[in-house]
mmCIF file of C-alpha atoms in Angstrom:
data_model
loop_
_atom_site.group_PDB
_atom_site.id
_atom_site.type_symbol
_atom_site.label_atom_id
_atom_site.label_comp_id
_atom_site.label_asym_id
_atom_site.label_seq_id
_atom_site.Cartn_x
_atom_site.Cartn_y
_atom_site.Cartn_z
ATOM 1 C CA MET A 1 -57.950 -19.725 -11.174
ATOM 2 C CA THR A 2 -57.971 -17.450 -8.116
ATOM 3 C CA ARG A 3 -54.884 -15.932 -6.524
ATOM 4 C CA LEU A 4 -55.600 -18.320 -3.599
ATOM 5 C CA SER A 5 -55.105 -21.355 -5.756
ATOM 6 C CA LEU A 6 -51.365 -21.640 -5.032
ATOM 7 C CA LEU A 7 -52.182 -21.702 -1.253
ATOM 8 C CA ALA A 8 -54.722 -24.514 -1.860
ATOM 9 C CA ILE A 9 -51.825 -26.579 -3.329
ATOM 10 C CA THR A 10 -49.703 -25.801 -0.183
ATOM 11 C CA LEU A 11 -52.711 -26.992 1.912
ATOM 12 C CA VAL A 12 -52.732 -30.358 -0.096
ATOM 13 C CA LEU A 13 -49.190 -31.077 0.778
ATOM 14 C CA LEU A 14 -49.759 -30.281 4.445
ATOM 15 C CA THR A 15 -52.951 -32.250 4.713
ATOM 16 C CA ALA A 16 -51.291 -35.307 3.316
ATOM 17 C CA SER A 17 -51.447 -38.261 5.486
ATOM 18 C CA SER A 18 -48.502 -39.735 7.572
ATOM 19 C CA HIS A 19 -49.531 -43.134 6.028
ATOM 20 C CA ALA A 20 -47.621 -44.660 3.162
ATOM 21 C CA VAL A 21 -47.979 -42.226 0.121
ATOM 22 C CA ASP A 22 -47.178 -43.774 -3.212
ATOM 23 C CA TYR A 23 -44.365 -41.585 -4.250
ATOM 24 C CA GLN A 24 -43.584 -43.814 -7.193
ATOM 25 C CA THR A 25 -46.951 -43.245 -8.701
ATOM 26 C CA LEU A 26 -46.852 -39.461 -7.819
ATOM 27 C CA SER A 27 -43.585 -39.168 -9.730
ATOM 28 C CA ALA A 28 -45.206 -40.807 -12.721
ATOM 29 C CA VAL A 29 -48.208 -38.235 -12.374
ATOM 30 C CA LYS A 30 -45.575 -35.492 -12.288
ATOM 31 C CA ARG A 31 -44.046 -36.735 -15.555
ATOM 32 C CA LEU A 32 -47.311 -37.222 -17.234
ATOM 33 C CA THR A 33 -48.560 -33.736 -16.341
ATOM 34 C CA ALA A 34 -45.283 -32.252 -17.542
ATOM 35 C CA ASP A 35 -45.925 -33.986 -20.876
ATOM 36 C CA LYS A 36 -49.577 -32.639 -20.930
ATOM 37 C CA ARG A 37 -50.881 -36.248 -20.726
ATOM 38 C CA TYR A 38 -53.493 -34.871 -18.173
ATOM 39 C CA ASP A 39 -56.055 -37.744 -18.519
ATOM 40 C CA GLU A 40 -53.524 -40.305 -17.651
ATOM 41 C CA ALA A 41 -52.314 -38.393 -14.712
ATOM 42 C CA ILE A 42 -55.759 -37.837 -13.321
ATOM 43 C CA GLN A 43 -56.685 -41.640 -13.873
ATOM 44 C CA LYS A 44 -53.578 -42.558 -11.788
ATOM 45 C CA LEU A 45 -54.516 -40.257 -9.107
ATOM 46 C CA GLU A 46 -58.183 -41.375 -8.978
ATOM 47 C CA ALA A 47 -56.864 -44.987 -8.700
ATOM 48 C CA LEU A 48 -54.886 -44.121 -5.679
ATOM 49 C CA ALA A 49 -57.667 -42.158 -4.028
ATOM 50 C CA ALA A 50 -59.958 -45.153 -4.578
ATOM 51 C CA LYS A 51 -57.555 -47.499 -3.155
ATOM 52 C CA THR A 52 -56.758 -45.864 0.218
ATOM 53 C CA GLU A 53 -59.011 -45.923 3.228
ATOM 54 C CA GLU A 54 -57.311 -43.028 4.890
ATOM 55 C CA VAL A 55 -59.347 -39.909 4.374
ATOM 56 C CA GLY A 56 -56.412 -37.492 4.399
ATOM 57 C CA GLU A 57 -54.612 -39.361 1.849
ATOM 58 C CA ASN A 58 -57.784 -39.789 -0.187
ATOM 59 C CA PHE A 59 -58.235 -36.062 -0.286
ATOM 60 C CA HIS A 60 -54.603 -35.379 -1.085
ATOM 61 C CA TYR A 61 -54.719 -37.512 -4.293
ATOM 62 C CA LEU A 62 -57.905 -36.090 -5.523
ATOM 63 C CA ASP A 63 -56.979 -32.522 -4.839
ATOM 64 C CA LEU A 64 -53.784 -32.978 -6.833
ATOM 65 C CA ALA A 65 -56.199 -34.229 -9.677
ATOM 66 C CA MET A 66 -58.483 -31.206 -9.196
ATOM 67 C CA ASP A 67 -55.398 -28.995 -9.576
ATOM 68 C CA ILE A 68 -54.877 -30.440 -13.007
ATOM 69 C CA THR A 69 -58.496 -29.983 -13.918
ATOM 70 C CA VAL A 70 -58.716 -26.576 -12.722
ATOM 71 C CA LYS A 71 -55.394 -25.101 -13.901
ATOM 72 C CA SER A 72 -54.641 -27.179 -17.016
ATOM 73 C CA LEU A 73 -57.837 -28.493 -18.398
ATOM 74 C CA LYS A 74 -59.937 -25.663 -17.000
ATOM 75 C CA ASN A 75 -62.893 -28.022 -16.658
ATOM 76 C CA ALA A 76 -65.411 -27.115 -13.906
ATOM 77 C CA ASP A 77 -67.580 -30.216 -14.435
ATOM 78 C CA ARG A 78 -64.734 -32.658 -14.087
ATOM 79 C CA SER A 79 -63.336 -30.787 -11.208
ATOM 80 C CA LEU A 80 -66.529 -31.094 -9.373
ATOM 81 C CA ALA A 81 -66.773 -34.814 -10.273
ATOM 82 C CA LEU A 82 -63.453 -35.213 -8.642
ATOM 83 C CA ALA A 83 -64.623 -33.254 -5.490
ATOM 84 C CA ALA A 84 -67.592 -35.697 -5.334
ATOM 85 C CA GLN A 85 -65.233 -38.589 -4.985
ATOM 86 C CA VAL A 86 -63.682 -37.410 -1.748
ATOM 87 C CA LYS A 87 -64.615 -39.937 0.894
ATOM 88 C CA ASP A 88 -64.792 -37.597 3.964
ATOM 89 C CA ALA A 89 -67.699 -35.283 3.989
ATOM 90 C CA ALA A 90 -65.832 -32.318 5.321
ATOM 91 C CA HIS A 91 -62.945 -32.567 2.979
ATOM 92 C CA ARG A 92 -65.559 -33.112 0.189
ATOM 93 C CA ASP A 93 -67.357 -29.796 1.119
ATOM 94 C CA PHE A 94 -63.922 -27.875 1.225
ATOM 95 C CA ALA A 95 -63.003 -29.330 -2.203
ATOM 96 C CA LYS A 96 -66.288 -28.340 -3.734
ATOM 97 C CA LEU A 97 -65.830 -24.727 -2.340
ATOM 98 C CA ARG A 98 -62.451 -24.578 -3.685
ATOM 99 C CA VAL A 99 -63.566 -25.651 -7.117
ATOM 100 C CA LEU A 100 -66.511 -23.372 -7.310
ATOM 101 C CA THR A 101 -64.387 -20.446 -6.078
ATOM 102 C CA ASP A 102 -61.686 -21.130 -8.629
ATOM 103 C CA PHE A 103 -64.226 -21.140 -11.358
ATOM 104 C CA GLN A 104 -65.698 -17.889 -10.064
ATOM 105 C CA ARG A 105 -69.116 -19.535 -9.483
ATOM 106 C CA TYR A 106 -69.509 -17.508 -6.396
ATOM 107 C CA ASP A 107 -73.268 -17.808 -5.736
ATOM 108 C CA GLU A 108 -72.942 -21.633 -5.876
ATOM 109 C CA ALA A 109 -69.838 -21.555 -3.771
ATOM 110 C CA LEU A 110 -71.746 -19.542 -1.009
ATOM 111 C CA ALA A 111 -74.805 -21.902 -1.257
ATOM 112 C CA SER A 112 -72.572 -24.962 -0.931
ATOM 113 C CA VAL A 113 -71.401 -24.305 2.591
ATOM 114 C CA ARG A 114 -72.760 -23.146 6.030
ATOM 115 C CA GLU A 115 -70.341 -20.895 7.525
ATOM 116 C CA GLU A 116 -70.708 -22.448 11.034
ATOM 117 C CA ALA A 117 -70.062 -25.892 9.499
ATOM 118 C CA ILE A 118 -66.452 -24.674 8.633
ATOM 119 C CA GLU A 119 -65.544 -24.838 12.234
ATOM 120 C CA THR A 120 -66.083 -28.618 12.211
ATOM 121 C CA TRP A 121 -63.734 -29.186 9.125
ATOM 122 C CA PRO A 122 -60.272 -30.528 9.367
ATOM 123 C CA VAL A 123 -58.073 -27.892 10.984
ATOM 124 C CA ARG A 124 -56.023 -27.091 8.022
ATOM 125 C CA CYS A 125 -59.084 -26.452 5.808
ATOM 126 C CA ARG A 126 -60.523 -23.892 8.002
ATOM 127 C CA GLY A 127 -58.398 -20.906 7.410
ATOM 128 C CA GLN A 128 -58.245 -21.533 3.775
ATOM 129 C CA ALA A 129 -62.081 -21.837 3.547
ATOM 130 C CA HIS A 130 -62.625 -18.547 5.198
ATOM 131 C CA ALA A 131 -59.976 -16.974 2.815
ATOM 132 C CA PHE A 132 -61.975 -18.295 -0.036
ATOM 133 C CA LEU A 133 -65.148 -16.805 1.349
ATOM 134 C CA ALA A 134 -63.360 -13.455 1.715
ATOM 135 C CA GLU A 135 -62.219 -13.628 -1.880
ATOM 136 C CA ILE A 136 -65.768 -14.173 -2.814
ATOM 137 C CA TYR A 137 -67.160 -11.289 -0.912
ATOM 138 C CA HIS A 138 -64.542 -9.092 -2.207
ATOM 139 C CA LYS A 139 -65.654 -9.886 -5.687
ATOM 140 C CA LYS A 140 -69.363 -9.167 -4.622
ATOM 141 C CA LYS A 141 -68.159 -5.937 -2.983
ATOM 142 C CA ASP A 142 -69.494 -6.902 0.430
ATOM 143 C CA GLU A 143 -66.955 -5.189 2.592
ATOM 144 C CA ALA A 144 -68.125 -6.089 5.908
ATOM 145 C CA ALA A 145 -68.568 -9.777 5.166
ATOM 146 C CA GLU A 146 -65.066 -9.799 3.480
ATOM 147 C CA LEU A 147 -63.556 -8.230 6.677
ATOM 148 C CA ARG A 148 -65.244 -10.829 8.786
ATOM 149 C CA GLN A 149 -64.012 -13.771 6.762
ATOM 150 C CA TRP A 150 -60.384 -12.355 6.727
ATOM 151 C CA GLN A 151 -60.602 -12.063 10.558
ATOM 152 C CA LYS A 152 -61.742 -15.530 10.861
ATOM 153 C CA ALA A 153 -59.007 -16.754 8.432
ATOM 154 C CA ALA A 154 -56.407 -14.818 10.516
ATOM 155 C CA GLU A 155 -57.580 -16.439 13.686
ATOM 156 C CA ALA A 156 -58.237 -20.010 12.481
ATOM 157 C CA PRO A 157 -56.348 -22.620 14.388
ATOM 158 C CA GLY A 158 -53.817 -24.422 12.247
ATOM 159 C CA ALA A 159 -54.042 -21.942 9.390
ATOM 160 C CA GLU A 160 -50.967 -21.908 7.099
ATOM 161 C CA VAL A 161 -48.359 -19.211 7.443
ATOM 162 C CA SER A 162 -49.431 -17.609 4.123
ATOM 163 C CA VAL A 163 -53.201 -17.769 4.779
ATOM 164 C CA ARG A 164 -52.798 -16.174 8.315
ATOM 165 C CA GLY A 165 -50.289 -13.470 7.384
ATOM 166 C CA ARG A 166 -52.187 -12.370 4.209
ATOM 167 C CA ALA A 167 -55.417 -12.434 6.208
ATOM 168 C CA HIS A 168 -54.144 -10.130 8.901
ATOM 169 C CA ARG A 169 -52.746 -7.768 6.154
ATOM 170 C CA GLU A 170 -56.154 -7.660 4.330
ATOM 171 C CA ALA A 171 -58.119 -7.177 7.674
ATOM 172 C CA ALA A 172 -55.779 -4.211 8.503
ATOM 173 C CA VAL A 173 -56.433 -2.634 5.104
ATOM 174 C CA HIS A 174 -60.124 -2.783 5.559
ATOM 175 C CA GLN A 175 -59.827 -1.482 9.153
ATOM 176 C CA LEU A 176 -57.677 1.404 7.957
ATOM 177 C CA ASN A 177 -60.314 2.207 5.234
ATOM 178 C CA GLN A 178 -62.963 2.309 7.809
ATOM 179 C CA GLY A 179 -60.823 4.678 10.010
ATOM 180 C CA ASP A 180 -60.063 2.327 12.764
ATOM 181 C CA THR A 181 -56.273 2.819 12.902
ATOM 182 C CA ALA A 182 -55.903 1.101 16.271
ATOM 183 C CA LYS A 183 -57.366 -2.147 14.724
ATOM 184 C CA ALA A 184 -55.381 -1.613 11.636
ATOM 185 C CA GLU A 185 -52.077 -1.428 13.527
ATOM 186 C CA GLU A 186 -53.017 -4.410 15.505
ATOM 187 C CA HIS A 187 -53.402 -6.445 12.405
ATOM 188 C CA PHE A 188 -50.420 -5.147 10.603
ATOM 189 C CA ARG A 189 -48.242 -6.076 13.424
ATOM 190 C CA LYS A 190 -49.811 -9.453 13.830
ATOM 191 C CA ALA A 191 -48.966 -10.038 9.967
ATOM 192 C CA LEU A 192 -45.449 -9.087 10.643
ATOM 193 C CA ALA A 193 -45.225 -11.470 13.655
ATOM 194 C CA VAL A 194 -46.276 -14.452 11.615
ATOM 195 C CA THR A 195 -42.836 -14.807 9.914
ATOM 196 C CA PRO A 196 -39.766 -12.923 9.024
ATOM 197 C CA ALA A 197 -39.780 -14.252 5.560
ATOM 198 C CA ASN A 198 -40.321 -11.767 2.740
ATOM 199 C CA TYR A 199 -43.764 -12.861 1.592
ATOM 200 C CA ALA A 200 -45.460 -10.061 -0.553
ATOM 201 C CA TRP A 201 -48.186 -9.553 2.135
ATOM 202 C CA ARG A 202 -45.516 -9.142 4.800
ATOM 203 C CA ILE A 203 -43.678 -6.394 2.774
ATOM 204 C CA GLU A 204 -47.061 -4.717 2.160
ATOM 205 C CA SER A 205 -47.858 -5.003 5.862
ATOM 206 C CA LEU A 206 -44.429 -3.264 6.860
ATOM 207 C CA ALA A 207 -44.985 -0.541 4.422
ATOM 208 C CA GLY A 208 -48.666 -0.138 5.510
ATOM 209 C CA LEU A 209 -47.739 -0.039 9.187
ATOM 210 C CA SER A 210 -45.013 2.574 8.542
ATOM 211 C CA ARG A 211 -47.391 4.882 6.598
ATOM 212 C CA LEU A 212 -49.906 4.537 9.358
ATOM 213 C CA LEU A 213 -47.296 5.423 12.053
ATOM 214 C CA ILE A 214 -46.199 8.406 10.015
ATOM 215 C CA ASP A 215 -49.814 9.528 9.497
ATOM 216 C CA SER A 216 -50.358 9.160 13.306
ATOM 217 C CA LYS A 217 -47.341 11.507 14.037
ATOM 218 C CA ARG A 218 -45.355 8.569 15.399
ATOM 219 C CA PRO A 219 -42.356 8.717 12.883
ATOM 220 C CA LYS A 220 -39.771 7.265 15.279
ATOM 221 C CA GLU A 221 -41.879 4.242 15.690
ATOM 222 C CA ALA A 222 -42.215 4.045 11.871
ATOM 223 C CA VAL A 223 -38.323 3.917 11.660
ATOM 224 C CA LYS A 224 -38.145 1.427 14.408
ATOM 225 C CA ALA A 225 -40.590 -0.935 12.573
ATOM 226 C CA PHE A 226 -37.890 -1.559 10.009
ATOM 227 C CA GLU A 227 -35.187 -2.857 12.600
ATOM 228 C CA GLY A 228 -34.065 -6.260 11.539
ATOM 229 C CA THR A 229 -34.979 -5.669 8.002
ATOM 230 C CA ASP A 230 -32.367 -7.074 5.499
ATOM 231 C CA PHE A 231 -33.206 -5.385 2.176
ATOM 232 C CA SER A 232 -30.463 -7.307 0.458
ATOM 233 C CA LYS A 233 -32.491 -10.630 0.936
ATOM 234 C CA ILE A 234 -35.606 -9.260 -0.846
ATOM 235 C CA ASP A 235 -35.259 -10.617 -4.442
ATOM 236 C CA HIS A 236 -38.319 -9.151 -6.042
ATOM 237 C CA ILE A 237 -37.477 -5.750 -7.336
ATOM 238 C CA THR A 238 -40.823 -4.091 -6.967
ATOM 239 C CA SER A 239 -41.104 -5.347 -3.267
ATOM 240 C CA LYS A 240 -37.652 -4.145 -2.391
ATOM 241 C CA GLY A 241 -38.446 -0.820 -4.139
ATOM 242 C CA THR A 242 -41.671 -0.384 -2.089
ATOM 243 C CA LEU A 243 -39.889 -1.366 1.133
ATOM 244 C CA LEU A 244 -37.003 0.988 0.545
ATOM 245 C CA GLU A 245 -39.326 3.851 -0.462
ATOM 246 C CA ALA A 246 -41.329 3.243 2.788
ATOM 247 C CA TYR A 247 -38.201 3.312 4.902
ATOM 248 C CA ALA A 248 -36.856 6.458 3.306
ATOM 249 C CA ARG A 249 -40.233 8.148 3.979
ATOM 250 C CA ALA A 250 -40.073 7.098 7.559
ATOM 251 C CA LEU A 251 -36.533 8.478 7.974
ATOM 252 C CA LEU A 252 -37.545 11.689 6.482
ATOM 253 C CA ALA A 253 -40.660 11.963 8.718
ATOM 254 C CA ALA A 254 -38.211 11.397 11.666
ATOM 255 C CA GLY A 255 -35.965 14.246 10.620
ATOM 256 C CA LYS A 256 -33.155 11.847 9.400
ATOM 257 C CA LYS A 257 -32.806 13.585 6.051
ATOM 258 C CA ILE A 258 -29.298 12.586 5.295
ATOM 259 C CA LYS A 259 -30.147 8.847 5.750
ATOM 260 C CA ALA A 260 -33.465 9.229 4.049
ATOM 261 C CA ILE A 261 -31.526 10.595 0.845
ATOM 262 C CA GLU A 262 -29.037 7.678 0.980
ATOM 263 C CA THR A 263 -32.027 5.309 1.122
ATOM 264 C CA PHE A 264 -33.756 7.089 -1.770
ATOM 265 C CA ASP A 265 -30.437 6.736 -3.749
ATOM 266 C CA GLN A 266 -30.410 2.878 -2.929
ATOM 267 C CA LEU A 267 -33.889 2.811 -4.274
ATOM 268 C CA LEU A 268 -32.805 4.462 -7.541
ATOM 269 C CA GLN A 269 -30.112 1.931 -8.209
ATOM 270 C CA LEU A 270 -32.778 -0.626 -8.714
ATOM 271 C CA ASN A 271 -34.134 -1.469 -12.229
ATOM 272 C CA LEU A 272 -37.549 0.143 -11.530
ATOM 273 C CA PRO A 273 -39.963 1.668 -13.975
ATOM 274 C CA ALA A 274 -38.972 5.092 -15.358
ATOM 275 C CA PRO A 275 -42.114 6.975 -13.887
ATOM 276 C CA TRP A 276 -41.320 5.718 -10.357
ATOM 277 C CA LYS A 277 -37.584 6.891 -10.709
ATOM 278 C CA ASP A 278 -38.755 10.131 -12.154
ATOM 279 C CA ARG A 279 -40.990 10.797 -9.216
ATOM 280 C CA ILE A 280 -38.293 10.042 -6.739
ATOM 281 C CA ASN A 281 -35.807 12.192 -8.535
ATOM 282 C CA GLN A 282 -38.229 15.257 -8.520
ATOM 283 C CA GLU A 283 -38.701 14.805 -4.769
ATOM 284 C CA LEU A 284 -34.897 14.667 -4.227
ATOM 285 C CA ASP A 285 -34.489 17.913 -6.285
ATOM 286 C CA GLN A 286 -37.088 19.550 -4.094
ATOM 287 C CA MET A 287 -35.234 18.339 -1.051
ATOM 288 C CA ALA A 288 -32.029 19.671 -2.320
ATOM 289 C CA GLU A 289 -33.638 23.115 -2.803
ATOM 290 C CA ALA A 290 -34.891 22.969 0.691
ATOM 291 C CA PHE A 291 -31.591 22.397 2.301
#
């Protein structure tokens, strides 16, 4: 299952129809899945999908079933059989692309879809589809094609927050590797503008933007990039450590040594791996000698 699979689940929920969803049966499906009675859960979802005439709802039920066959049963053939039951052609093509990507059948996934056809798919499928293609090209080490797909995912109308933000971050990294710092900065800033929530891709984008600004001899802008950041609201220790270190380095580059040392001290209070702490302590010792 790819790292985008959780985003696909989010897509399912957002794609669900405004028509009457059978929540009672969905609750039963949830219980059956928790009890590992996967076949019964899938059968109920298939029955719901067959009964409805609304295409979004049909896709919703079958995508939930596919999540079981992909994540729990790890059965590609059964997942593809479910995808084939999707009534709407565009949703069906998206479902097939998702399944083939999840099972790392990349050549088949690429052959299954014409890129231009994606622009005719339901709005909420488009950004996710381009993100799937970007993942595939990443695995195939085609950097130019991967960048193009991340750019399309970032700009796709109706793309989910997580898809759009991560796409901008990935595009920024690619542009930076190619030496185009202006484009990289633009994508990092667009990623940060998507949401103030502390997603991993947003934290990586802020740290990346800070490094870019420091390397570009713009340390005051690097410090300013952290304005409004509430470190206390970052629960993931590694993410908090990454951002605190980035902030400390921005302060140091801007000549704010005392504040930088205080921020490094905050970093050392976290439950970080010993090698990380050792590296920071060595740097602090060197700074103390330089004073």
